[in-house]
Tab-separated table of C-alpha atoms in Angstrom:
chain	number	residue	atom	x	y	z
A	1	MET	CA	-124.566	130.398	-50.710
A	2	SER	CA	-122.341	127.410	-51.468
A	3	ILE	CA	-120.997	127.072	-55.006
A	4	SER	CA	-120.592	123.602	-56.502
A	5	SER	CA	-118.076	122.921	-59.239
A	6	LYS	CA	-120.568	120.612	-60.950
A	7	ALA	CA	-123.683	122.741	-60.857
A	8	GLY	CA	-124.191	126.279	-62.100
A	9	HIS	CA	-125.664	128.976	-59.900
A	10	HIS	CA	-127.167	132.230	-60.909
A	11	ILE	CA	-128.942	135.153	-59.357
A	12	PRO	CA	-131.712	136.676	-61.455
A	13	LEU	CA	-131.201	140.273	-62.488
A	14	VAL	CA	-133.987	141.563	-60.232
A	15	TYR	CA	-132.220	140.162	-57.176
A	16	ARG	CA	-128.777	141.237	-58.270
A	17	ASP	CA	-129.950	144.828	-58.423
A	18	SER	CA	-131.270	144.789	-54.838
A	19	LEU	CA	-128.668	142.521	-53.216
A	20	LYS	CA	-126.599	144.260	-50.521
A	21	HIS	CA	-124.703	141.400	-48.831
A	22	LEU	CA	-123.307	138.363	-50.664
A	23	SER	CA	-121.300	135.551	-49.089
A	24	LEU	CA	-120.059	132.645	-51.235
A	25	CYS	CA	-118.379	129.567	-49.801
A	26	ASN	CA	-116.778	126.464	-51.286
A	27	VAL	CA	-116.021	128.402	-54.479
A	28	PRO	CA	-113.867	126.425	-56.983
A	29	ARG	CA	-110.493	127.885	-57.916
A	30	ASN	CA	-111.468	128.106	-61.588
A	31	TYR	CA	-114.827	129.711	-60.867
A	32	GLN	CA	-116.128	132.052	-63.569
A	33	TRP	CA	-118.564	134.831	-62.802
A	34	LYS	CA	-120.339	134.346	-66.105
A	35	SER	CA	-121.797	131.122	-64.696
A	36	PHE	CA	-123.405	133.223	-61.979
A	37	VAL	CA	-125.952	134.785	-64.309
A	38	SER	CA	-128.896	133.192	-66.049
A	39	ASP	CA	-128.671	135.189	-69.267
A	40	SER	CA	-125.878	133.438	-71.114
A	41	VAL	CA	-125.662	136.129	-73.766
A	42	GLN	CA	-125.040	138.883	-71.227
A	43	GLU	CA	-121.408	139.912	-71.134
A	44	ASN	CA	-121.619	142.594	-68.441
A	45	ILE	CA	-122.445	141.717	-64.827
A	46	GLU	CA	-123.283	144.438	-62.348
A	47	PHE	CA	-124.269	144.164	-58.698
A	48	ALA	CA	-125.680	147.657	-58.527
A	49	ASN	CA	-126.233	147.951	-54.754
A	50	LEU	CA	-123.953	145.317	-53.271
A	51	LYS	CA	-122.013	146.705	-50.296
A	52	HIS	CA	-120.526	143.579	-48.679
A	53	LEU	CA	-118.875	140.741	-50.605
A	54	GLU	CA	-117.023	137.812	-49.081
A	55	ILE	CA	-115.748	134.763	-50.928
A	56	TYR	CA	-114.327	131.585	-49.404
A	57	TYR	CA	-112.507	129.612	-52.082
A	58	LYS	CA	-112.472	125.849	-51.885
A	59	LEU	CA	-109.584	124.187	-50.087
A	60	ASP	CA	-107.281	122.546	-52.602
A	61	SER	CA	-104.156	120.459	-52.192
A	62	GLN	CA	-102.543	122.321	-55.115
A	63	ARG	CA	-101.997	125.775	-53.703
A	64	TYR	CA	-100.157	128.834	-54.859
A	65	GLY	CA	-100.093	128.020	-58.554
A	66	SER	CA	-100.098	130.991	-60.862
A	67	GLY	CA	-102.942	129.376	-62.786
A	68	GLU	CA	-104.414	130.643	-66.006
A	69	GLN	CA	-106.370	133.821	-66.130
A	70	SER	CA	-109.993	132.710	-66.236
A	71	SER	CA	-112.314	134.055	-68.849
A	72	GLY	CA	-115.392	135.938	-67.756
A	73	PRO	CA	-117.712	138.740	-68.662
A	74	SER	CA	-116.214	141.772	-70.369
A	75	THR	CA	-117.210	143.813	-67.298
A	76	LEU	CA	-117.730	142.802	-63.675
A	77	SER	CA	-118.914	145.786	-61.662
A	78	PHE	CA	-119.597	146.562	-57.985
A	79	PRO	CA	-120.207	150.346	-57.984
A	80	LYS	CA	-121.295	150.651	-54.311
A	81	LEU	CA	-119.099	148.020	-52.684
A	82	LYS	CA	-117.761	148.977	-49.245
A	83	ARG	CA	-116.305	145.750	-47.854
A	84	LEU	CA	-114.414	143.065	-49.790
A	85	TYR	CA	-113.168	139.834	-48.179
A	86	LEU	CA	-111.356	137.089	-50.126
A	87	PHE	CA	-110.243	133.910	-48.352
A	88	ARG	CA	-107.846	131.260	-49.743
A	89	CYS	CA	-107.421	133.177	-52.981
A	90	TYR	CA	-104.478	131.317	-54.548
A	91	GLU	CA	-105.179	131.677	-58.271
A	92	HIS	CA	-105.844	134.450	-60.750
A	93	CYS	CA	-108.798	136.417	-59.466
A	94	GLN	CA	-111.113	138.346	-61.756
A	95	LEU	CA	-112.305	140.470	-58.829
A	96	LEU	CA	-108.811	141.841	-58.273
A	97	GLU	CA	-107.555	141.813	-61.841
A	98	SER	CA	-110.331	143.419	-63.856
A	99	ALA	CA	-113.493	144.123	-61.825
A	100	MET	CA	-114.747	147.695	-61.594
A	101	LEU	CA	-114.644	148.665	-57.919
A	102	PRO	CA	-115.314	151.993	-56.152
A	103	GLU	CA	-112.437	154.391	-55.557
A	104	LYS	CA	-113.101	154.374	-51.809
A	105	LEU	CA	-113.627	151.254	-49.695
A	106	GLU	CA	-114.065	150.711	-45.980
A	107	ASN	CA	-112.463	147.269	-45.630
A	108	VAL	CA	-110.351	145.042	-47.867
A	109	TYR	CA	-109.216	141.652	-46.534
A	110	LEU	CA	-107.121	139.427	-48.780
A	111	HIS	CA	-105.932	135.954	-47.794
A	112	CYS	CA	-103.974	135.203	-50.929
A	113	ALA	CA	-100.964	134.082	-52.898
A	114	PRO	CA	-98.230	136.775	-53.055
A	115	PHE	CA	-98.410	137.234	-56.843
A	116	LEU	CA	-101.888	138.752	-56.453
A	117	LEU	CA	-100.580	141.713	-54.427
A	118	VAL	CA	-99.727	143.617	-57.583
A	119	HIS	CA	-103.435	143.794	-58.439
A	120	LEU	CA	-104.153	145.663	-55.222
A	121	LEU	CA	-101.801	148.334	-56.516
A	122	SER	CA	-103.381	148.447	-59.966
A	123	HIS	CA	-106.757	149.710	-58.717
A	124	ARG	CA	-107.358	153.443	-58.657
A	125	TRP	CA	-108.333	153.477	-55.029
A	126	GLU	CA	-108.208	156.833	-53.320
A	127	PHE	CA	-108.618	155.532	-49.805
A	128	ILE	CA	-109.231	152.347	-47.798
A	129	ASP	CA	-110.143	152.534	-44.129
A	130	ASN	CA	-108.757	149.089	-43.283
A	131	LEU	CA	-106.483	146.914	-45.419
A	132	GLU	CA	-105.577	143.405	-44.226
A	133	VAL	CA	-103.292	141.027	-46.126
A	134	ASN	CA	-102.654	137.446	-45.008
A	135	ILE	CA	-99.853	135.353	-46.589
A	136	GLU	CA	-99.438	131.752	-45.433
A	137	ALA	CA	-96.142	130.023	-44.667
A	138	GLY	CA	-94.537	128.463	-47.731
A	139	ALA	CA	-96.355	130.756	-50.146
A	140	ILE	CA	-93.523	133.205	-50.839
A	141	ASP	CA	-91.280	131.692	-53.513
A	142	ASN	CA	-89.917	135.041	-54.730
A	143	PRO	CA	-88.881	137.255	-51.767
A	144	ARG	CA	-87.751	140.148	-53.987
A	145	TYR	CA	-91.142	140.269	-55.688
A	146	PHE	CA	-92.902	140.065	-52.332
A	147	PHE	CA	-90.927	142.884	-50.714
A	148	ARG	CA	-91.140	145.113	-53.777
A	149	HIS	CA	-94.925	145.070	-53.693
A	150	THR	CA	-95.343	145.150	-49.918
A	151	ASN	CA	-93.045	148.186	-49.860
A	152	MET	CA	-95.599	149.947	-52.039
A	153	LEU	CA	-98.655	148.600	-50.214
A	154	PHE	CA	-97.346	149.435	-46.741
A	155	GLY	CA	-94.925	152.230	-47.594
A	156	ASN	CA	-95.214	155.639	-49.169
A	157	LYS	CA	-98.004	154.622	-51.557
A	158	CYS	CA	-100.191	153.131	-48.839
A	159	LEU	CA	-103.799	154.294	-49.195
A	160	ALA	CA	-105.085	152.688	-46.007
A	161	GLN	CA	-105.591	154.427	-42.701
A	162	ASN	CA	-105.050	151.077	-40.958
A	163	SER	CA	-102.916	148.501	-42.761
A	164	SER	CA	-102.295	145.014	-41.437
A	165	LEU	CA	-100.039	142.170	-42.600
A	166	THR	CA	-100.124	138.583	-41.322
A	167	LEU	CA	-97.230	136.352	-42.402
A	168	GLY	CA	-96.883	132.639	-41.839
A	169	GLU	CA	-93.143	133.215	-41.905
A	170	LEU	CA	-90.766	136.029	-42.747
A	171	PRO	CA	-88.852	135.293	-45.967
A	172	ASN	CA	-85.149	135.962	-46.257
A	173	ILE	CA	-84.463	139.673	-46.692
A	174	PRO	CA	-81.192	140.135	-48.617
A	175	HIS	CA	-81.166	143.932	-48.275
A	176	MET	CA	-82.969	144.976	-45.101
A	177	ASN	CA	-82.287	148.662	-45.719
A	178	ALA	CA	-84.543	148.493	-48.777
A	179	LEU	CA	-87.524	147.454	-46.650
A	180	ASN	CA	-90.180	150.167	-46.365
A	181	TRP	CA	-93.203	149.291	-44.239
A	182	SER	CA	-93.404	152.775	-42.792
A	183	ARG	CA	-97.216	153.003	-42.965
A	184	MET	CA	-97.971	149.536	-41.591
A	185	THR	CA	-100.023	149.657	-38.392
A	186	SER	CA	-100.277	145.942	-37.522
A	187	LEU	CA	-97.956	142.970	-38.067
A	188	THR	CA	-98.436	139.310	-37.120
A	189	ILE	CA	-95.804	136.640	-37.752
A	190	ILE	CA	-96.883	133.107	-36.950
A	191	TYR	CA	-93.827	130.898	-37.333
A	192	GLN	CA	-90.350	131.293	-35.930
A	193	LEU	CA	-88.805	134.781	-35.931
A	194	GLU	CA	-85.411	135.610	-34.442
A	195	VAL	CA	-84.963	138.556	-32.106
A	196	ARG	CA	-82.386	140.123	-34.432
A	197	GLN	CA	-84.859	140.006	-37.313
A	198	LEU	CA	-87.595	141.516	-35.158
A	199	LEU	CA	-85.401	144.412	-34.048
A	200	VAL	CA	-84.581	145.360	-37.642
A	201	LEU	CA	-88.237	145.074	-38.649
A	202	LEU	CA	-89.332	147.380	-35.848
A	203	GLU	CA	-86.944	150.060	-37.086
A	204	LYS	CA	-88.701	149.947	-40.463
A	205	MET	CA	-92.215	150.308	-39.030
A	206	PRO	CA	-92.506	153.663	-37.243
A	207	SER	CA	-96.322	153.644	-37.504
A	208	LEU	CA	-96.812	150.200	-35.967
A	209	THR	CA	-99.469	150.034	-33.238
A	210	LYS	CA	-99.968	146.253	-32.933
A	211	LEU	CA	-97.360	143.485	-33.010
A	212	ALA	CA	-97.851	139.742	-32.568
A	213	VAL	CA	-94.950	137.293	-32.789
A	214	LEU	CA	-96.297	133.863	-31.982
A	215	SER	CA	-92.972	131.976	-32.099
A	216	LEU	CA	-90.127	134.243	-31.002
A	217	ASP	CA	-86.658	132.655	-31.072
A	218	VAL	CA	-84.532	134.181	-28.303
A	219	GLY	CA	-81.686	131.690	-28.614
A	220	SER	CA	-79.185	134.511	-29.084
A	221	LEU	CA	-79.406	138.197	-28.215
A	222	PRO	CA	-77.392	141.275	-29.190
A	223	ALA	CA	-75.005	142.306	-26.407
A	224	SER	CA	-76.862	145.573	-25.985
A	225	ILE	CA	-79.936	143.632	-24.853
A	226	ALA	CA	-78.314	140.794	-22.935
A	227	ASN	CA	-76.321	143.189	-20.743
A	228	GLU	CA	-78.531	144.858	-18.148
A	229	LYS	CA	-76.163	147.822	-17.846
A	230	HIS	CA	-76.588	148.557	-21.547
A	231	VAL	CA	-80.360	148.204	-21.319
A	232	LYS	CA	-80.597	150.980	-18.752
A	233	LYS	CA	-79.612	153.529	-21.398
A	234	TYR	CA	-82.971	153.005	-23.111
A	235	LYS	CA	-85.131	155.769	-21.783
A	236	CYS	CA	-88.852	155.501	-22.270
A	237	ALA	CA	-89.316	157.092	-25.686
A	238	GLU	CA	-92.054	159.676	-26.030
A	239	ASN	CA	-92.932	159.165	-29.701
A	240	ASN	CA	-93.599	155.431	-29.777
A	241	THR	CA	-96.802	154.321	-31.475
A	242	LEU	CA	-96.804	150.655	-30.401
A	243	THR	CA	-99.676	150.016	-27.994
A	244	PHE	CA	-100.110	146.206	-28.219
A	245	ALA	CA	-97.426	143.512	-28.333
A	246	LYS	CA	-97.655	139.750	-28.077
A	247	LEU	CA	-94.261	138.031	-27.709
A	248	ASN	CA	-94.480	134.282	-27.304
A	249	ALA	CA	-91.157	132.418	-26.973
A	250	VAL	CA	-90.198	129.069	-28.540
A	251	ASN	CA	-87.242	126.682	-28.575
A	252	VAL	CA	-86.016	127.844	-25.157
A	253	LYS	CA	-87.464	127.861	-21.709
A	254	PRO	CA	-89.923	130.777	-21.866
A	255	CYS	CA	-88.714	131.985	-18.490
A	256	GLY	CA	-85.057	131.598	-19.448
A	257	PRO	CA	-82.574	134.472	-19.078
A	258	ASN	CA	-82.574	135.460	-22.764
A	259	TYR	CA	-86.328	135.797	-22.951
A	260	LEU	CA	-86.491	137.765	-19.703
A	261	ALA	CA	-83.683	140.037	-20.881
A	262	PHE	CA	-85.526	140.764	-24.113
A	263	ILE	CA	-88.779	141.496	-22.263
A	264	ARG	CA	-86.876	143.902	-20.013
A	265	TYR	CA	-85.469	145.673	-23.075
A	266	PHE	CA	-88.877	145.799	-24.729
A	267	VAL	CA	-90.615	147.280	-21.701
A	268	LEU	CA	-88.068	150.103	-21.527
A	269	LYS	CA	-87.921	150.708	-25.267
A	270	TYR	CA	-91.672	150.893	-25.923
A	271	ALA	CA	-93.213	152.976	-23.194
A	272	SER	CA	-96.344	153.498	-25.274
A	273	LEU	CA	-97.430	149.906	-24.586
A	274	GLU	CA	-100.929	149.548	-23.209
A	275	HIS	CA	-101.124	145.743	-23.458
A	276	LEU	CA	-98.169	143.329	-23.352
A	277	CYS	CA	-98.669	139.563	-23.726
A	278	VAL	CA	-95.815	137.271	-22.719
A	279	SER	CA	-95.221	133.547	-22.361
A	280	PRO	CA	-97.228	132.320	-19.333
A	281	SER	CA	-94.174	131.299	-17.282
A	282	ALA	CA	-92.791	134.860	-17.540
A	283	LEU	CA	-96.041	136.544	-16.504
A	284	PHE	CA	-95.221	137.309	-12.866
A	285	TYR	CA	-91.685	138.441	-13.687
A	286	THR	CA	-92.960	140.843	-16.346
A	287	ARG	CA	-95.629	142.297	-14.096
A	288	ALA	CA	-93.044	142.915	-11.380
A	289	LEU	CA	-90.687	144.430	-13.949
A	290	VAL	CA	-93.323	146.821	-15.293
A	291	GLU	CA	-94.252	147.861	-11.776
A	292	ALA	CA	-90.627	148.509	-10.870
A	293	TYR	CA	-89.860	150.590	-13.953
A	294	SER	CA	-93.069	152.579	-13.622
A	295	GLN	CA	-91.154	154.741	-11.153
A	296	VAL	CA	-88.907	155.849	-14.030
A	297	CYS	CA	-91.513	155.635	-16.797
A	298	PRO	CA	-94.864	156.673	-15.287
A	299	HIS	CA	-96.725	155.543	-18.398
A	300	LEU	CA	-95.926	151.914	-17.524
A	301	ALA	CA	-98.199	152.217	-14.491
A	302	THR	CA	-101.134	151.804	-16.867
A	303	THR	CA	-99.622	148.983	-18.944
A	304	GLY	CA	-101.539	145.734	-18.704
A	305	VAL	CA	-99.490	142.530	-18.723
A	306	PHE	CA	-101.164	139.263	-19.721
A	307	ALA	CA	-100.263	135.698	-20.572
A	308	SER	CA	-99.986	135.164	-24.338
A	309	SER	CA	-102.984	132.836	-24.243
A	310	GLU	CA	-105.254	135.516	-22.769
A	311	LEU	CA	-105.287	138.213	-25.446
A	312	TYR	CA	-104.677	138.531	-29.136
């Protein structure tokens, strides 16, 4: 169903009670759920059997404003909801701020402005099977606020069995030691990330199973990586959790010495890898490297190496 900002839409009570899957697109930023019901005097809205809810908010040139908290019914309830997906959610959101949701959910996906993260923490959720958060580049205007709440979402208070974060860009981290993403299982960073930043991040994510860096800057490397003699000290660790990595280089020749040196380090450091995606021009080098080191690290014999355009 597409929602127009000029015309009201409602679902009669008899259908609301039986509805199990609801997808709304083109939803205005200032949308109010009270306009969704035909009985104007009704203050409480309940979707008694809804299990799947996805909302695509309307694209707007004015993004990431804090907005004003929209008025709505005194109660918005989804007692049997299992899967919640919110796309382009850049304003105050009644669903996150005040709706009554179950204590256990299967999937929560939130493509949002950073200030809404606090509302994920305010719900009394006991468990979420899969939690995915997507923050676009340019959206994080307060890094301290962002890291404080992501530390809780992906750290010791994480309620999700699988927790995923996609960042347009990594904001400046003044105190890296304070970062706690220990329960994060998947991280994607779209815009430029330096190798030094990536190495520190990896130390803070011991549960990570999937990593995708789409624009890796290998312009400068720590001496411990650039020097092949130093790299040899990295034995294939037994307790690694990382099984998938996509490392796509930018700003240098993808098959340049720095990028190849980092790939060599990565192959030795993360022996748990099952799939490794590299820049296309480094594909044959990486495959030969993995084959050569499989004599020392037998697990690498089963590692698949692909061009970064092949897998995600």
